[in-house]
Short mmCIF file of C-alpha atoms and ligand atoms in Angstrom, two decimals:
data_model
loop_
_atom_site.label_atom_id
_atom_site.label_comp_id
_atom_site.label_asym_id
_atom_site.label_seq_id
_atom_site.Cartn_x
_atom_site.Cartn_y
_atom_site.Cartn_z
CA MET A 16 33.71 26.42 7.52
CA THR A 17 30.65 28.64 7.38
CA GLN A 18 27.38 26.90 8.06
CA ARG A 19 25.35 26.20 4.94
CA GLU A 20 21.84 27.61 4.91
CA VAL A 21 18.78 26.38 3.05
CA ASP A 22 15.13 27.35 2.91
CA LEU A 23 14.02 23.74 3.21
CA PHE A 24 15.73 20.58 4.41
CA VAL A 25 13.77 17.44 3.53
CA ILE A 26 14.62 14.31 5.51
CA GLY A 27 13.63 11.31 3.39
CA GLY A 28 13.65 10.93 -0.41
CA GLY A 29 10.43 8.93 -0.79
CA SER A 30 7.03 9.74 -2.27
CA GLY A 31 6.16 12.68 -0.02
CA GLY A 32 9.65 14.13 0.41
CA VAL A 33 10.57 14.16 -3.27
CA ARG A 34 7.32 15.82 -4.34
CA ALA A 35 7.64 18.46 -1.61
CA GLY A 36 11.30 19.14 -2.39
CA ARG A 37 10.74 19.45 -6.13
CA ILE A 38 7.75 21.78 -5.83
CA ALA A 39 9.45 23.93 -3.19
CA ALA A 40 12.51 24.26 -5.45
CA GLN A 41 10.27 25.17 -8.39
CA HIS A 42 8.82 27.91 -6.19
CA GLY A 43 12.36 29.26 -5.81
CA ALA A 44 13.33 27.74 -2.47
CA LYS A 45 16.87 26.51 -1.82
CA VAL A 46 16.28 22.83 -0.99
CA MET A 47 18.51 20.10 0.39
CA MET A 48 17.28 16.51 0.80
CA ALA A 49 18.85 13.61 2.68
CA GLU A 50 18.11 9.99 1.76
CA GLU A 51 19.77 7.23 3.76
CA TYR A 52 18.94 4.31 1.46
CA ARG A 53 17.64 4.73 -2.08
CA MET A 54 15.83 7.61 -3.76
CA GLY A 55 12.18 6.83 -4.45
CA GLY A 56 11.48 5.47 -0.99
CA THR A 57 9.27 2.56 -0.03
CA CYS A 58 6.87 2.80 -2.96
CA VAL A 59 9.52 2.53 -5.64
CA ILE A 60 12.15 0.39 -3.95
CA ARG A 61 10.21 -2.06 -1.77
CA GLY A 62 6.53 -1.27 -1.90
CA CYS A 63 3.89 -0.54 -4.50
CA VAL A 64 5.99 -0.89 -7.65
CA PRO A 65 7.89 -4.17 -7.06
CA LYS A 66 4.76 -5.58 -5.43
CA LYS A 67 2.64 -4.88 -8.50
CA LEU A 68 5.34 -6.37 -10.75
CA PHE A 69 5.21 -9.55 -8.67
CA VAL A 70 1.41 -9.54 -8.83
CA TYR A 71 1.65 -9.39 -12.63
CA ALA A 72 4.06 -12.32 -12.54
CA GLY A 73 1.53 -14.39 -10.61
CA ARG A 74 -1.29 -13.47 -12.96
CA PHE A 75 0.52 -15.01 -15.90
CA ALA A 76 0.15 -18.35 -14.13
CA HIS A 77 -3.62 -17.78 -14.07
CA ASP A 78 -3.64 -16.73 -17.70
CA ILE A 79 -1.77 -19.86 -18.71
CA ASP A 80 -4.31 -22.00 -16.83
CA ASP A 81 -7.17 -20.10 -18.41
CA MET A 82 -5.90 -20.33 -21.99
CA ALA A 83 -6.91 -23.93 -22.71
CA GLY A 84 -10.63 -23.13 -22.61
CA PHE A 85 -10.02 -20.54 -25.33
CA GLY A 86 -8.39 -23.06 -27.63
CA TRP A 87 -4.73 -22.56 -26.79
CA ARG A 88 -2.43 -25.49 -26.27
CA VAL A 89 0.63 -24.58 -24.25
CA SER A 90 3.37 -26.87 -23.08
CA ALA A 91 4.12 -26.82 -19.34
CA PRO A 92 5.60 -23.37 -18.62
CA GLU A 93 8.50 -22.87 -16.22
CA PHE A 94 8.82 -20.02 -13.77
CA ASP A 95 12.21 -18.65 -12.81
CA TRP A 96 12.11 -16.57 -9.63
CA LEU A 97 15.59 -15.13 -10.00
CA THR A 98 14.78 -13.77 -13.47
CA LEU A 99 11.77 -12.01 -12.00
CA VAL A 100 13.85 -10.56 -9.13
CA ALA A 101 16.63 -9.41 -11.47
CA ASN A 102 14.23 -7.78 -13.93
CA LYS A 103 12.37 -6.10 -11.09
CA ASP A 104 15.70 -4.78 -9.77
CA LYS A 105 16.51 -3.32 -13.18
CA GLU A 106 13.19 -1.53 -13.32
CA ILE A 107 13.40 -0.06 -9.83
CA ALA A 108 16.97 1.10 -10.49
CA ARG A 109 15.63 2.90 -13.56
CA LEU A 110 12.85 4.51 -11.52
CA GLU A 111 15.28 5.44 -8.75
CA GLY A 112 17.39 7.25 -11.35
CA ILE A 113 14.34 9.13 -12.62
CA TYR A 114 13.42 10.23 -9.08
CA LYS A 115 16.96 11.47 -8.48
CA ARG A 116 17.27 13.25 -11.82
CA ASN A 117 13.87 14.94 -11.53
CA ALA A 118 14.66 16.24 -8.06
CA GLU A 119 18.08 17.48 -9.14
CA ALA A 120 16.69 19.03 -12.31
CA ALA A 121 14.31 21.03 -10.13
CA GLY A 122 17.32 22.31 -8.17
CA VAL A 123 17.22 20.03 -5.12
CA GLU A 124 20.61 19.12 -3.65
CA ILE A 125 20.54 15.44 -2.66
CA VAL A 126 22.71 14.13 0.14
CA ALA A 127 23.18 10.35 0.39
CA SER A 128 23.12 10.05 4.17
CA ARG A 129 20.94 9.63 7.19
CA ALA A 130 20.00 13.01 8.65
CA VAL A 131 18.51 13.98 12.00
CA VAL A 132 16.94 17.06 13.49
CA ALA A 133 19.49 18.97 15.58
CA GLY A 134 17.27 21.96 16.44
CA PRO A 135 14.12 23.71 15.27
CA ASN A 136 16.16 25.13 12.38
CA ARG A 137 19.10 22.73 12.16
CA VAL A 138 19.66 19.34 10.53
CA ARG A 139 22.69 17.13 11.09
CA ILE A 140 23.96 15.02 8.18
CA LEU A 141 25.31 11.92 9.89
CA GLU A 142 27.67 10.84 7.11
CA THR A 143 29.74 14.03 7.43
CA GLY A 144 28.63 15.45 10.77
CA GLU A 145 27.78 18.71 9.00
CA GLU A 146 24.99 20.80 10.46
CA VAL A 147 22.87 22.72 7.98
CA ALA A 148 20.74 25.70 8.94
CA ALA A 149 17.20 25.33 7.58
CA ARG A 150 14.40 27.87 7.61
CA HIS A 151 11.99 24.92 7.42
CA ILE A 152 12.46 21.20 7.97
CA LEU A 153 10.23 18.55 6.39
CA LEU A 154 10.09 15.13 8.02
CA ALA A 155 9.30 12.54 5.32
CA THR A 156 10.97 9.41 6.67
CA GLY A 157 8.00 7.09 6.09
CA ALA A 158 7.44 3.90 8.06
CA HIS A 159 9.03 0.47 8.45
CA PRO A 160 7.69 -3.05 9.08
CA ALA A 161 6.64 -3.93 12.64
CA LEU A 162 8.36 -7.03 13.99
CA GLY A 163 5.87 -7.78 16.75
CA PRO A 164 6.67 -9.53 20.02
CA GLN A 165 10.14 -11.00 20.52
CA ILE A 166 9.14 -14.66 20.17
CA PRO A 167 11.91 -17.29 20.09
CA GLY A 168 13.42 -17.39 16.61
CA CYS A 169 11.79 -14.14 15.48
CA GLU A 170 15.08 -13.16 13.81
CA LEU A 171 14.46 -15.98 11.30
CA ALA A 172 11.39 -14.25 9.90
CA ILE A 173 11.42 -11.90 6.93
CA THR A 174 9.26 -8.86 6.22
CA SER A 175 8.07 -7.37 2.94
CA ASN A 176 11.49 -5.68 2.67
CA GLU A 177 13.28 -9.01 2.25
CA ALA A 178 10.46 -10.76 0.35
CA PHE A 179 11.38 -8.78 -2.75
CA ASN A 180 14.88 -10.21 -2.87
CA LEU A 181 14.74 -13.77 -1.61
CA PRO A 182 17.65 -15.77 -3.05
CA ARG A 183 15.30 -18.78 -3.52
CA PHE A 184 11.61 -19.03 -4.25
CA PRO A 185 9.81 -20.18 -1.08
CA ASP A 186 7.85 -23.28 -2.05
CA ARG A 187 6.17 -23.18 1.36
CA ILE A 188 5.58 -19.84 3.05
CA LEU A 189 3.76 -18.83 6.19
CA ILE A 190 2.65 -15.21 6.29
CA GLN A 191 1.48 -13.66 9.53
CA GLY A 192 -0.91 -10.75 9.19
CA ALA A 193 -4.28 -9.85 7.77
CA GLY A 194 -3.74 -6.39 6.31
CA TYR A 195 -3.42 -5.56 2.65
CA ILE A 196 0.30 -6.37 2.44
CA ALA A 197 -0.30 -9.82 3.98
CA VAL A 198 -3.15 -10.73 1.62
CA GLU A 199 -1.33 -9.37 -1.41
CA PHE A 200 1.79 -11.43 -0.74
CA ALA A 201 -0.33 -14.48 0.07
CA GLY A 202 -2.05 -14.13 -3.31
CA LEU A 203 1.06 -13.54 -5.35
CA PHE A 204 3.13 -16.30 -3.76
CA ARG A 205 0.23 -18.70 -4.21
CA ALA A 206 -0.21 -17.72 -7.85
CA LEU A 207 3.51 -18.29 -8.41
CA GLY A 208 3.11 -21.80 -7.08
CA ALA A 209 3.90 -21.67 -3.35
CA GLU A 210 1.99 -23.45 -0.63
CA VAL A 211 0.75 -20.50 1.43
CA THR A 212 -0.53 -20.40 5.00
CA LEU A 213 -1.90 -17.09 6.27
CA VAL A 214 -2.04 -16.81 10.05
CA TYR A 215 -3.79 -13.91 11.77
CA ARG A 216 -5.00 -13.02 15.22
CA GLY A 217 -8.43 -11.68 14.25
CA ASP A 218 -11.30 -13.59 12.76
CA LYS A 219 -11.10 -12.13 9.23
CA VAL A 220 -8.64 -10.53 6.88
CA LEU A 221 -8.66 -6.82 5.97
CA ARG A 222 -10.01 -5.20 9.11
CA GLY A 223 -11.72 -1.91 8.29
CA PHE A 224 -12.93 -3.04 4.85
CA ASP A 225 -16.58 -3.80 4.14
CA MET A 226 -17.49 -7.07 5.87
CA GLU A 227 -18.91 -8.69 2.74
CA VAL A 228 -15.77 -7.86 0.79
CA ARG A 229 -13.74 -9.48 3.55
CA GLU A 230 -15.92 -12.59 3.47
CA HIS A 231 -15.79 -12.84 -0.33
CA LEU A 232 -12.03 -12.43 -0.35
CA GLU A 233 -11.60 -15.17 2.24
CA ALA A 234 -13.77 -17.48 0.15
CA GLU A 235 -11.70 -16.74 -2.96
CA MET A 236 -8.39 -17.14 -1.13
CA THR A 237 -9.53 -20.50 0.19
CA ARG A 238 -10.67 -21.50 -3.28
CA ALA A 239 -7.23 -20.58 -4.60
CA GLY A 240 -5.68 -23.00 -2.11
CA ILE A 241 -4.40 -20.55 0.51
CA LYS A 242 -4.71 -22.00 3.99
CA LEU A 243 -6.33 -19.41 6.26
CA VAL A 244 -5.63 -19.80 9.98
CA SER A 245 -7.61 -17.21 11.96
CA GLY A 246 -7.53 -16.49 15.68
CA LYS A 247 -3.91 -17.60 16.11
CA THR A 248 -0.45 -16.13 16.36
CA LEU A 249 3.10 -17.43 16.07
CA THR A 250 4.79 -18.46 19.30
CA SER A 251 8.15 -19.67 17.99
CA ILE A 252 10.22 -20.21 14.88
CA GLU A 253 13.08 -22.67 14.70
CA ALA A 254 15.58 -23.34 11.93
CA ILE A 255 15.49 -26.97 10.84
CA SER A 256 17.21 -28.74 8.01
CA GLY A 257 15.65 -27.48 4.79
CA GLY A 258 13.41 -24.88 6.36
CA LYS A 259 11.76 -23.53 9.48
CA ARG A 260 9.48 -25.07 12.04
CA VAL A 261 6.77 -22.76 13.33
CA VAL A 262 4.65 -23.25 16.42
CA LEU A 263 1.29 -21.47 16.64
CA SER A 264 -0.56 -20.30 19.74
CA ASP A 265 -2.77 -23.43 19.79
CA GLY A 266 0.36 -25.61 19.91
CA SER A 267 0.05 -26.74 16.30
CA GLU A 268 3.26 -26.95 14.25
CA LEU A 269 4.11 -26.60 10.62
CA GLU A 270 7.22 -26.65 8.48
CA VAL A 271 7.84 -24.02 5.85
CA ASP A 272 10.68 -22.48 3.83
CA GLU A 273 10.02 -18.88 4.86
CA VAL A 274 8.09 -17.05 7.55
CA MET A 275 7.01 -13.54 6.63
CA LEU A 276 5.69 -11.01 9.12
CA ALA A 277 3.22 -8.50 7.69
CA ILE A 278 1.68 -7.31 10.92
CA GLY A 279 1.73 -3.58 10.37
CA ARG A 280 4.07 -0.67 9.86
CA ILE A 281 5.58 1.75 12.36
CA PRO A 282 6.22 5.45 11.63
CA SER A 283 10.00 6.02 11.35
CA THR A 284 10.40 8.61 14.10
CA ARG A 285 12.98 6.93 16.33
CA ASN A 286 16.43 8.45 16.78
CA LEU A 287 15.46 11.37 14.60
CA GLY A 288 16.06 14.00 17.29
CA LEU A 289 12.36 14.81 17.53
CA GLU A 290 11.85 14.51 21.28
CA ALA A 291 14.74 16.91 21.98
CA VAL A 292 13.22 19.69 19.87
CA GLY A 293 9.72 19.03 21.17
CA VAL A 294 7.97 17.59 18.09
CA ALA A 295 4.83 15.96 19.50
CA LEU A 296 4.26 12.28 18.69
CA ASP A 297 1.11 10.24 19.22
CA GLU A 298 0.91 6.95 21.13
CA LEU A 299 2.03 5.00 18.02
CA GLY A 300 5.04 7.24 17.55
CA ALA A 301 3.56 9.09 14.56
CA VAL A 302 4.21 12.81 14.20
CA VAL A 303 1.16 14.86 15.11
CA VAL A 304 0.39 17.49 12.46
CA ASP A 305 -2.32 20.03 11.66
CA ALA A 306 -4.21 20.26 8.36
CA HIS A 307 -1.17 22.02 6.82
CA SER A 308 1.12 19.16 7.95
CA ARG A 309 2.74 21.46 10.52
CA THR A 310 4.07 19.81 13.68
CA SER A 311 4.06 21.24 17.20
CA VAL A 312 7.32 23.03 16.30
CA PRO A 313 6.35 25.82 13.84
CA SER A 314 9.43 25.46 11.57
CA ILE A 315 9.02 21.68 11.25
CA TYR A 316 6.49 19.93 9.01
CA ALA A 317 5.81 16.25 8.31
CA VAL A 318 4.13 14.42 5.43
CA GLY A 319 3.43 10.83 4.43
CA ASP A 320 3.55 7.64 6.46
CA ILE A 321 5.48 9.28 9.31
CA THR A 322 2.21 11.04 10.19
CA ASN A 323 0.13 7.83 9.93
CA ARG A 324 -2.87 9.58 8.36
CA ILE A 325 -3.66 7.51 5.25
CA ASN A 326 -0.56 5.51 4.42
CA LEU A 327 -0.64 5.47 0.64
CA THR A 328 1.73 6.87 -1.94
CA PRO A 329 -0.70 9.26 -3.66
CA VAL A 330 -1.66 10.68 -0.26
CA ALA A 331 1.99 11.29 0.71
CA ILE A 332 2.56 12.97 -2.66
CA ARG A 333 -0.48 15.19 -2.25
CA GLU A 334 0.53 16.17 1.29
CA GLY A 335 4.04 17.03 0.10
CA HIS A 336 2.66 19.13 -2.74
CA ALA A 337 0.22 21.01 -0.49
CA PHE A 338 3.01 21.71 2.00
CA ALA A 339 5.33 23.12 -0.68
CA ASP A 340 2.64 25.28 -2.30
CA THR A 341 1.51 26.57 1.09
CA VAL A 342 4.90 27.37 2.59
CA PHE A 343 6.90 28.36 -0.51
CA GLY A 344 4.38 29.13 -3.26
CA ASN A 345 2.06 31.50 -1.46
CA LYS A 346 -0.80 29.17 -2.46
CA PRO A 347 -2.17 27.68 0.75
CA TRP A 348 -4.31 24.55 0.42
CA THR A 349 -4.94 21.40 2.41
CA VAL A 350 -5.43 17.78 1.44
CA ASP A 351 -8.92 16.35 1.66
CA HIS A 352 -8.43 12.96 3.31
CA SER A 353 -12.13 12.17 3.35
CA LEU A 354 -12.56 10.33 0.05
CA VAL A 355 -9.45 8.36 -0.86
CA ALA A 356 -9.91 5.41 -3.18
CA THR A 357 -7.64 2.45 -2.67
CA ALA A 358 -6.87 -0.90 -4.25
CA VAL A 359 -5.75 -4.16 -2.73
CA PHE A 360 -3.86 -6.30 -5.23
CA SER A 361 -5.08 -9.53 -3.73
CA GLU A 362 -6.39 -12.35 -5.90
CA PRO A 363 -8.96 -11.24 -6.87
CA GLU A 364 -8.23 -7.55 -6.70
CA ILE A 365 -10.26 -5.15 -4.54
CA GLY A 366 -11.11 -1.52 -5.16
CA THR A 367 -12.85 0.53 -2.53
CA VAL A 368 -13.86 4.13 -1.94
CA GLY A 369 -16.07 5.77 0.64
CA CYS A 370 -17.63 4.16 3.64
CA THR A 371 -18.41 0.56 4.42
CA GLU A 372 -21.94 -0.66 5.14
CA GLU A 373 -20.94 -1.11 8.79
CA ALA A 374 -19.64 2.47 9.10
CA ALA A 375 -22.68 3.93 7.36
CA ARG A 376 -25.04 2.06 9.67
CA ALA A 377 -22.98 2.93 12.75
CA ALA A 378 -23.30 6.61 11.79
CA GLY A 379 -27.05 6.14 12.20
CA ARG A 380 -27.89 6.90 8.58
CA PRO A 381 -30.69 5.18 6.69
CA VAL A 382 -28.79 3.28 3.97
CA ASP A 383 -29.77 1.31 0.91
CA ILE A 384 -27.53 -1.51 -0.20
CA TYR A 385 -27.18 -2.69 -3.78
CA LYS A 386 -24.93 -5.63 -4.53
CA THR A 387 -24.18 -8.41 -6.94
CA SER A 388 -21.97 -11.46 -7.06
CA PHE A 389 -21.40 -13.00 -10.46
CA ARG A 390 -19.18 -15.27 -12.50
CA PRO A 391 -17.08 -13.11 -14.83
CA LEU A 392 -17.55 -13.77 -18.56
CA LYS A 393 -13.94 -14.87 -19.00
CA ALA A 394 -14.44 -17.58 -16.38
CA THR A 395 -17.15 -19.25 -18.44
CA LEU A 396 -14.71 -20.57 -21.05
CA SER A 397 -11.65 -20.75 -18.82
CA GLY A 398 -13.59 -22.81 -16.31
CA ARG A 399 -11.96 -20.86 -13.47
CA GLU A 400 -14.04 -21.03 -10.33
CA THR A 401 -14.14 -17.42 -9.21
CA ARG A 402 -16.79 -14.85 -8.49
CA SER A 403 -16.73 -11.08 -8.67
CA PHE A 404 -18.53 -8.94 -6.13
CA MET A 405 -19.80 -5.35 -6.23
CA LYS A 406 -21.61 -3.32 -3.66
CA LEU A 407 -22.96 0.22 -3.47
CA ILE A 408 -23.78 1.92 -0.19
CA VAL A 409 -26.39 4.62 -0.83
CA ASP A 410 -27.78 7.26 1.51
CA GLY A 411 -31.43 6.32 2.02
CA GLU A 412 -32.50 9.97 2.25
CA THR A 413 -30.37 11.86 -0.27
CA ASP A 414 -29.69 8.97 -2.71
CA GLN A 415 -25.99 9.95 -2.65
CA VAL A 416 -23.57 7.07 -3.18
CA LEU A 417 -21.53 6.81 0.01
CA GLY A 418 -19.39 3.79 -0.76
CA VAL A 419 -18.37 1.61 -3.70
CA HIS A 420 -16.72 -1.76 -3.12
CA ILE A 421 -15.53 -3.94 -5.95
CA MET A 422 -13.80 -7.30 -5.95
CA GLY A 423 -12.75 -8.80 -9.26
CA GLU A 424 -10.50 -8.27 -12.23
CA ALA A 425 -9.52 -4.60 -12.76
CA ALA A 426 -11.23 -3.47 -9.54
CA GLY A 427 -8.37 -1.03 -8.93
CA GLU A 428 -8.88 0.55 -12.35
CA MET A 429 -12.66 0.81 -11.89
CA ILE A 430 -12.53 2.35 -8.44
CA GLN A 431 -10.44 5.28 -9.63
CA LEU A 432 -13.35 6.45 -11.80
CA ALA A 433 -15.98 5.65 -9.20
CA ALA A 434 -14.02 8.00 -6.92
CA VAL A 435 -14.38 10.81 -9.48
CA ALA A 436 -18.14 10.30 -9.53
CA MET A 437 -18.30 10.20 -5.75
CA GLY A 438 -16.19 13.36 -5.52
CA LEU A 439 -18.95 15.00 -7.57
CA LYS A 440 -21.48 13.66 -5.06
CA ALA A 441 -23.07 11.30 -7.57
CA THR A 442 -26.39 9.77 -6.56
CA LYS A 443 -27.63 6.28 -7.28
CA ALA A 444 -29.90 7.90 -9.89
CA ASP A 445 -26.77 9.30 -11.61
CA PHE A 446 -25.28 5.80 -11.71
CA ASP A 447 -28.57 4.42 -13.10
CA ARG A 448 -28.80 7.14 -15.76
CA THR A 449 -25.37 6.18 -17.11
CA ILE A 450 -25.60 3.81 -20.06
CA ALA A 451 -23.62 0.61 -19.54
CA VAL A 452 -20.43 -0.29 -21.38
CA HIS A 453 -21.03 -3.82 -22.62
CA PRO A 454 -19.74 -6.45 -22.16
CA THR A 455 -17.70 -5.42 -19.12
CA ALA A 456 -17.75 -6.13 -15.43
CA ALA A 457 -18.01 -2.41 -14.69
CA GLU A 458 -21.46 -2.27 -16.29
CA GLU A 459 -22.80 -4.03 -13.20
CA LEU A 460 -22.17 -0.78 -11.29
CA VAL A 461 -24.75 1.08 -13.38
CA THR A 462 -27.28 -1.72 -13.69
CA LEU A 463 -27.89 -2.56 -10.03
CA ARG A 464 -31.67 -2.19 -9.86
CA THR A 465 -32.75 -4.14 -6.81
CA LYS A 466 -32.13 -3.05 -3.27
CA ALA A 467 -30.56 -5.86 -1.27
CA SER A 468 -31.52 -4.17 2.02
C1 LIG B 21 4.90 -3.86 0.52
C2 LIG B 21 4.23 -2.52 0.37
C3 LIG B 21 3.31 -2.33 -0.63
C4 LIG B 21 2.69 -1.10 -0.79
N1 LIG B 21 1.78 -0.96 -1.79
C5 LIG B 21 1.17 0.22 -1.97
C6 LIG B 21 0.24 0.41 -3.03
O1 LIG B 21 -0.03 -0.52 -3.80
N2 LIG B 21 -0.32 1.62 -3.19
C7 LIG B 21 -0.02 2.67 -2.36
O2 LIG B 21 -0.55 3.77 -2.57
N3 LIG B 21 0.83 2.53 -1.32
C8 LIG B 21 1.43 1.33 -1.12
N4 LIG B 21 2.34 1.18 -0.09
C9 LIG B 21 2.56 2.31 0.84
C10 LIG B 21 3.51 3.35 0.25
O3 LIG B 21 4.71 2.72 -0.12
C11 LIG B 21 3.76 4.44 1.30
O4 LIG B 21 2.53 4.98 1.72
C12 LIG B 21 4.62 5.57 0.73
O5 LIG B 21 5.84 5.10 0.24
C13 LIG B 21 4.85 6.63 1.81
O6 LIG B 21 5.71 7.65 1.33
P1 LIG B 21 6.59 8.48 2.35
O7 LIG B 21 7.19 9.59 1.53
O8 LIG B 21 5.82 8.84 3.54
O9 LIG B 21 7.73 7.50 2.84
P2 LIG B 21 8.71 6.53 2.06
O10 LIG B 21 8.33 6.36 0.66
O11 LIG B 21 8.83 5.34 2.91
O12 LIG B 21 10.08 7.32 2.07
C14 LIG B 21 10.79 7.57 3.25
C15 LIG B 21 12.26 7.63 2.89
O13 LIG B 21 12.97 8.21 3.99
C16 LIG B 21 14.21 7.54 4.11
N5 LIG B 21 14.68 7.80 5.48
C17 LIG B 21 14.14 7.35 6.64
N6 LIG B 21 14.77 7.90 7.70
C18 LIG B 21 15.73 8.73 7.19
C19 LIG B 21 16.70 9.59 7.78
N7 LIG B 21 16.77 9.76 9.10
N8 LIG B 21 17.55 10.26 6.96
C20 LIG B 21 17.47 10.12 5.61
N9 LIG B 21 16.57 9.33 5.00
C21 LIG B 21 15.69 8.65 5.78
C22 LIG B 21 13.90 6.10 3.80
O14 LIG B 21 15.05 5.40 3.39
C23 LIG B 21 12.88 6.26 2.66
O15 LIG B 21 13.50 6.25 1.40
C24 LIG B 21 3.00 -0.02 0.08
C25 LIG B 21 3.94 -0.22 1.10
C26 LIG B 21 4.55 -1.45 1.25
C27 LIG B 21 5.55 -1.64 2.34
#
């Protein structure tokens, strides 16, 4: 059989790989793509999308609680976990189909198999053993959950992968971790009615976020009934009748139904044939790339979580697009990673863009801080005890807004637009000049008059 030849072989049919493959094909390239699990990748199958659907499910519980103050009488509602899981599965199957059809419609040939690099210009499809010659190879295999140290009973723990398909709702769950995935699952399981314990090694959740946001979130999580256990780790897990017994590093024990590890994600570079062809990896195993996502082997590129730059879907998509335009469209451009807005779908939600107060001060800049913490209007009648928080970090010399941090309902929606303003280098005076939209929470962003420090 003659060896098949393509212009581009994409390994991984997730956010970055699909965008790159489609755009390259639209530029006229002959593209083949291997996906070992399900088209759409982490975001669609076991990340952003199912997570947000579960977050919505939890928020209905809040809405039901809040309704009485607005005059509604509702009889005790019932929640059925398996209905939620089944409906979520239907939706992600639909999205998976769309991903597949869009890639194929653009001319991409999809191969349902694991694939590995067999040479600088060769990819092996493991299902068939076929080797395909490729002018360029794109590594877009993403990342997978870290499992941490091999403590006794660690095989009894789940990760976010399994949390989306648990056969039974965990009435008592212990989550280890303090990153965004850990706090999001803590919030959604709590809202759905679970007893939640969040255990983490550090002293606060969400390392790298603005310290006041972290403190406010911890206060809100505690108020919601989540038990926060800082400065500790898990030392063993044991199966017991009706659940699991967990021992923590201080010797304390607790019994739960599920233990979930959300302690980070590892770039999926193992057993991919990279070392043999000389693709350089960093100390975490991520592929090292230049601004054009090119690896140390000129014919091989990498985008998305495998490169561990900013591990978010829109970033992977943008990197894939830039790669395809640059290599196949004769339109070279690079992704600006400097101002990426992000949301954490915790309860309450967080939206953040730009630098934290700590980072701005560490950079030695004079900074002005504007902030507010307030009870949202809806909470007045609902009686819900919750507070929203907003903070602007402003350059003390140029008046440019360097960071916006929001915690409260719709923070993720608000931060998208704040990012547009910041991309245009908006100053605090620009924010002030903008007439408020009333009554909203967002109006606080343009009515912050008094410097906090
Ligand atoms: C629980 C969770 C929640 C998240 N929430 C958000 C969010 O709210 N917002 C956000 O922006 N980001 C979120 N993310 C992150 C987001 O999912 C990732 O940043 C994004 O999916 C990265 O895209 P990618 O193309 O690099 O990799 P992926 O989407 O992971 O795709 C990689 C694909 O490669 C396949 N693959 C791996 N190895 C091989 C091989 N050798 N051969 C063939 N196929 C292979 C995998 O099966 C996978 O389908 C979340 C992630 C998780 C886990």
